[in-house]
XYZ file of C-alpha atoms in Angstrom:
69
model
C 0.000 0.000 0.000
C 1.175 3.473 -0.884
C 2.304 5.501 2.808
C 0.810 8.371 1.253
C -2.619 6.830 1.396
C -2.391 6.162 5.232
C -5.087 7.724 7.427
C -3.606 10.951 8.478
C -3.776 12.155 12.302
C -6.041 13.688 13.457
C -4.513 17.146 13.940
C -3.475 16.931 9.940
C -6.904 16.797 9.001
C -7.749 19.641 11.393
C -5.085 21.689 9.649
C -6.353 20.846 6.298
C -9.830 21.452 7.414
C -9.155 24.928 8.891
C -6.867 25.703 5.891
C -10.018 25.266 3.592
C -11.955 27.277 5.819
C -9.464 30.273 5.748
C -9.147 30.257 1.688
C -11.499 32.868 1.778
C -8.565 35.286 2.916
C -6.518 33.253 0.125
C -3.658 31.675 2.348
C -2.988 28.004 3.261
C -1.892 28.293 6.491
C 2.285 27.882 5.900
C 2.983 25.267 9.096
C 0.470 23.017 7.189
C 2.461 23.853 4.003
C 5.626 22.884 6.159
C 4.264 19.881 7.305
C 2.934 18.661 3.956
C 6.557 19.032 2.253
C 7.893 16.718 4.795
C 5.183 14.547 5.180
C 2.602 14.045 1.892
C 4.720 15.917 -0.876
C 2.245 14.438 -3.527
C -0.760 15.552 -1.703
C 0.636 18.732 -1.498
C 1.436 18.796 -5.264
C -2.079 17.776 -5.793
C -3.412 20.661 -3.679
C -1.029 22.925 -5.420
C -2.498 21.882 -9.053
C -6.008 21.074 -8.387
C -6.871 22.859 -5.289
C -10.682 23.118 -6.613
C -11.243 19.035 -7.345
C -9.106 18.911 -3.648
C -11.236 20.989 -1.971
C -14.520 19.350 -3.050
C -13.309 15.792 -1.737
C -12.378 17.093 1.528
C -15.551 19.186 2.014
C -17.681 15.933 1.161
C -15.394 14.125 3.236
C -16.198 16.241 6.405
C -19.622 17.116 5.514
C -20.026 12.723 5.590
C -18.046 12.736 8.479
C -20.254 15.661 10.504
C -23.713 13.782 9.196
C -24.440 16.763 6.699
C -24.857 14.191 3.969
């Protein structure tokens, strides 16, 4: 199995859920950045070239996981 498709802790996915929330101001926050070079390069290369399909999959994803959907 690929690391990079591991389940992520839980304070990763609370960075990349708060980063999404603060794209309205237009920043990622840059410790996440940090983190993801060292961490999930090729996630962060995904976010970096399709931020929009990105951002839909992890809004569904914690929408699903909050019982919105």
């Amino acid at each position: 199995m690929n690391k990079y498709l591991k389940i992520t802790p839980p304070e990763i996915k609370r960075a990349i859920y708060d980063s999404f929330q603060n794209k309205k101001e237009g920043f990622l926050q840059q410790d996440l950045i940090e983190l993801m070079k060292e961490e999930f390069p090729i996630l962060l290369t995904i976010m970096a070239t399709q931020l929009d399909k990105l951002e839909t999959i992890l809004e569904n994803f914690f929408e699903r996981k909050n019982g919105k959907i």
